[in-house]
Amino acid sequence: MITLEFNEKYSLMHTFECGQIFRFKTFDDGTTYYGTLENHPIKAYQEDDHSIQIETHDDKVVKPLVNRFFRTDDDYLSMKKAVQIDDLMRTIVETTDGMHLLLQPKFECMIAYLLSQCSNIPRITSNLEYLAENFGKKLEFDGKTLYTFPTRQDLIHLDEMDFRQMGFGYRAKYIDYFIHNYPDFLDDEVRDSALFNKQLKSLYGIGQKVADCIQLFAFGDLYLFPVDTWMMKFMKKYYYRGGKKNPVKEIRELGQELFGKWAGYAEELIFFYARCFDSTL
DNA sequence: ATCCAGGCATGCA
DNA sequence: TGCATGCCTGGA
């Protein structure tokens, strides 16, 4: 048993349901979630508002992984203060209270966001689960059957046609290309954030939005403000006052101006709120 | 049924 | 640099 304690509220449900991650599942309406990290089974349980408990098969090995994954070192209270720039943002912070960003395993995260374009959460989830169930490792844990996400080596024998048959559609060629042309820069010890963003965008199938999501969710660059259709609708309605038809670039920059180094947190709080709590969008 | 999703590459001004 | 178009496919 591993206990993670926080000064602030930590909501497992908000964290796993906000839309940043796809393959953690609850069977009890949001108190307990099951998933995997690397080759380890993870059961996460909401103990109280400020602490969660993790069960796995090897606490000693998994402890550093969950600390990293659940971002236990984030200065969440400073983030909340910084992001509450007006009444609307105060409402959003209150509504989504306890939602934390995660630091996701990078290979799975990259596949997930390559699959995300013109798709939706249920479909992305089922695409990822198909990969896990067919090419990952099966783990029995706490009465549940869990599947690890496959490594690149586990998928290297597959090609575009295989991925098309899995229902990936035109995204199949991006997955195929990524797996067979895995770039060295992803494993560089030292990263320059701006350069890294360009390097990601140079990959086949990765544009500004997917690059920002990968860099935010799997590499932890919290200042990024990914702009998808939800963010466009939200920002046009509440903050963006330009007149351009397709102001993705300006809205991305506006997000960074408004929320600074916490723009990534702001984006995810807004995304969750826009999708689940604002019926006018 | 047509239309559109959590975008991107491509071709063209 | 900016904009239009096609892309797989499942769900409304």
PDB file of N, CA and C (backbone and C1' of nucleotides) in Angstrom, chain A residues 19 117 121 170 205 207 229, chain B residues 4-10:
ATOM      1  N   GLY A  19     -10.419  13.923 -19.290  1.00  0.00           N
ATOM      2  CA  GLY A  19     -10.170  13.728 -20.712  1.00  0.00           C
ATOM      3  C   GLY A  19      -8.707  13.690 -21.107  1.00  0.00           C
ATOM      4  N   GLN A 117      -7.036  12.698 -33.395  1.00  0.00           N
ATOM      5  CA  GLN A 117      -7.545  13.719 -34.313  1.00  0.00           C
ATOM      6  C   GLN A 117      -8.848  13.296 -34.976  1.00  0.00           C
ATOM      7  N   ILE A 121     -13.459  10.537 -27.243  1.00  0.00           N
ATOM      8  CA  ILE A 121     -12.890   9.774 -26.139  1.00  0.00           C
ATOM      9  C   ILE A 121     -13.246   8.287 -26.178  1.00  0.00           C
ATOM     10  N   TYR A 170      -7.673   6.764 -41.208  1.00  0.00           N
ATOM     11  CA  TYR A 170      -6.508   7.394 -41.856  1.00  0.00           C
ATOM     12  C   TYR A 170      -5.371   7.659 -40.884  1.00  0.00           C
ATOM     13  N   GLY A 205       2.102  13.333 -39.064  1.00  0.00           N
ATOM     14  CA  GLY A 205       0.841  13.188 -38.346  1.00  0.00           C
ATOM     15  C   GLY A 205       0.743  14.008 -37.078  1.00  0.00           C
ATOM     16  N   GLY A 207       0.790  17.721 -35.597  1.00  0.00           N
ATOM     17  CA  GLY A 207       0.735  19.169 -35.818  1.00  0.00           C
ATOM     18  C   GLY A 207       0.826  19.891 -34.486  1.00  0.00           C
ATOM     19  N   THR A 229     -10.931  21.986 -30.714  1.00  0.00           N
ATOM     20  CA  THR A 229     -12.208  22.638 -31.040  1.00  0.00           C
ATOM     21  C   THR A 229     -12.939  23.130 -29.785  1.00  0.00           C
TER      22      THR A 229
ATOM     23  P    DC B   4     -21.370  19.486 -41.355  1.00  0.00           P
ATOM     24  O5'  DC B   4     -20.638  19.124 -40.001  1.00  0.00           O
ATOM     25  C5'  DC B   4     -21.418  18.794 -38.853  1.00  0.00           C
ATOM     26  C4'  DC B   4     -20.608  17.892 -37.938  1.00  0.00           C
ATOM     27  C3'  DC B   4     -19.130  18.299 -37.867  1.00  0.00           C
ATOM     28  O3'  DC B   4     -18.718  18.221 -36.521  1.00  0.00           O
ATOM     29  C1'  DC B   4     -19.305  16.018 -38.361  1.00  0.00           C
ATOM     30  P    DA B   5     -17.672  19.274 -35.920  1.00  0.00           P
ATOM     31  O5'  DA B   5     -17.318  18.630 -34.504  1.00  0.00           O
ATOM     32  C5'  DA B   5     -16.334  17.733 -34.487  1.00  0.00           C
ATOM     33  C4'  DA B   5     -16.655  16.504 -33.645  1.00  0.00           C
ATOM     34  C3'  DA B   5     -15.417  15.991 -32.938  1.00  0.00           C
ATOM     35  O3'  DA B   5     -15.788  15.114 -31.907  1.00  0.00           O
ATOM     36  C1'  DA B   5     -15.922  14.598 -34.786  1.00  0.00           C
ATOM     37  P    DG B   6     -15.246  15.567 -30.407  1.00  0.00           P
ATOM     38  O5'  DG B   6     -13.703  16.021 -30.500  1.00  0.00           O
ATOM     39  C5'  DG B   6     -13.354  17.399 -30.530  1.00  0.00           C
ATOM     40  C4'  DG B   6     -11.854  17.550 -30.539  1.00  0.00           C
ATOM     41  C3'  DG B   6     -11.079  16.660 -31.471  1.00  0.00           C
ATOM     42  O3'  DG B   6      -9.932  17.363 -31.952  1.00  0.00           O
ATOM     43  C1'  DG B   6     -10.372  16.247 -29.280  1.00  0.00           C
ATOM     44  P    DG B   7     -10.120  18.066 -33.319  1.00  0.00           P
ATOM     45  O5'  DG B   7      -8.790  17.686 -34.100  1.00  0.00           O
ATOM     46  C5'  DG B   7      -7.606  18.444 -33.857  1.00  0.00           C
ATOM     47  C4'  DG B   7      -6.452  17.693 -34.448  1.00  0.00           C
ATOM     48  C3'  DG B   7      -5.326  18.616 -34.890  1.00  0.00           C
ATOM     49  O3'  DG B   7      -4.111  17.884 -34.779  1.00  0.00           O
ATOM     50  C1'  DG B   7      -6.408  17.669 -36.783  1.00  0.00           C
ATOM     51  P    DC B   8      -2.773  18.606 -35.259  1.00  0.00           P
ATOM     52  O5'  DC B   8      -2.556  18.018 -36.717  1.00  0.00           O
ATOM     53  C5'  DC B   8      -2.498  16.595 -36.875  1.00  0.00           C
ATOM     54  C4'  DC B   8      -2.222  16.251 -38.322  1.00  0.00           C
ATOM     55  C3'  DC B   8      -1.182  17.142 -38.978  1.00  0.00           C
ATOM     56  O3'  DC B   8      -0.162  16.358 -39.544  1.00  0.00           O
ATOM     57  C1'  DC B   8      -3.168  17.040 -40.277  1.00  0.00           C
ATOM     58  P    DA B   9       1.093  16.958 -40.272  1.00  0.00           P
ATOM     59  O5'  DA B   9       0.736  16.626 -41.790  1.00  0.00           O
ATOM     60  C5'  DA B   9       0.492  15.281 -42.174  1.00  0.00           C
ATOM     61  C4'  DA B   9       0.220  15.197 -43.663  1.00  0.00           C
ATOM     62  C3'  DA B   9       1.271  15.858 -44.544  1.00  0.00           C
ATOM     63  O3'  DA B   9       1.447  15.052 -45.703  1.00  0.00           O
ATOM     64  C1'  DA B   9      -0.828  16.918 -44.868  1.00  0.00           C
ATOM     65  P    DT B  10       2.519  15.402 -46.808  1.00  0.00           P
ATOM     66  O5'  DT B  10       1.651  16.157 -47.930  1.00  0.00           O
ATOM     67  C5'  DT B  10       0.476  15.560 -48.443  1.00  0.00           C
ATOM     68  C4'  DT B  10      -0.261  16.552 -49.310  1.00  0.00           C
ATOM     69  C3'  DT B  10       0.648  17.393 -50.216  1.00  0.00           C
ATOM     70  O3'  DT B  10       0.324  17.125 -51.566  1.00  0.00           O
ATOM     71  C1'  DT B  10      -1.013  18.719 -49.131  1.00  0.00           C
TER      72       DT B  10
END
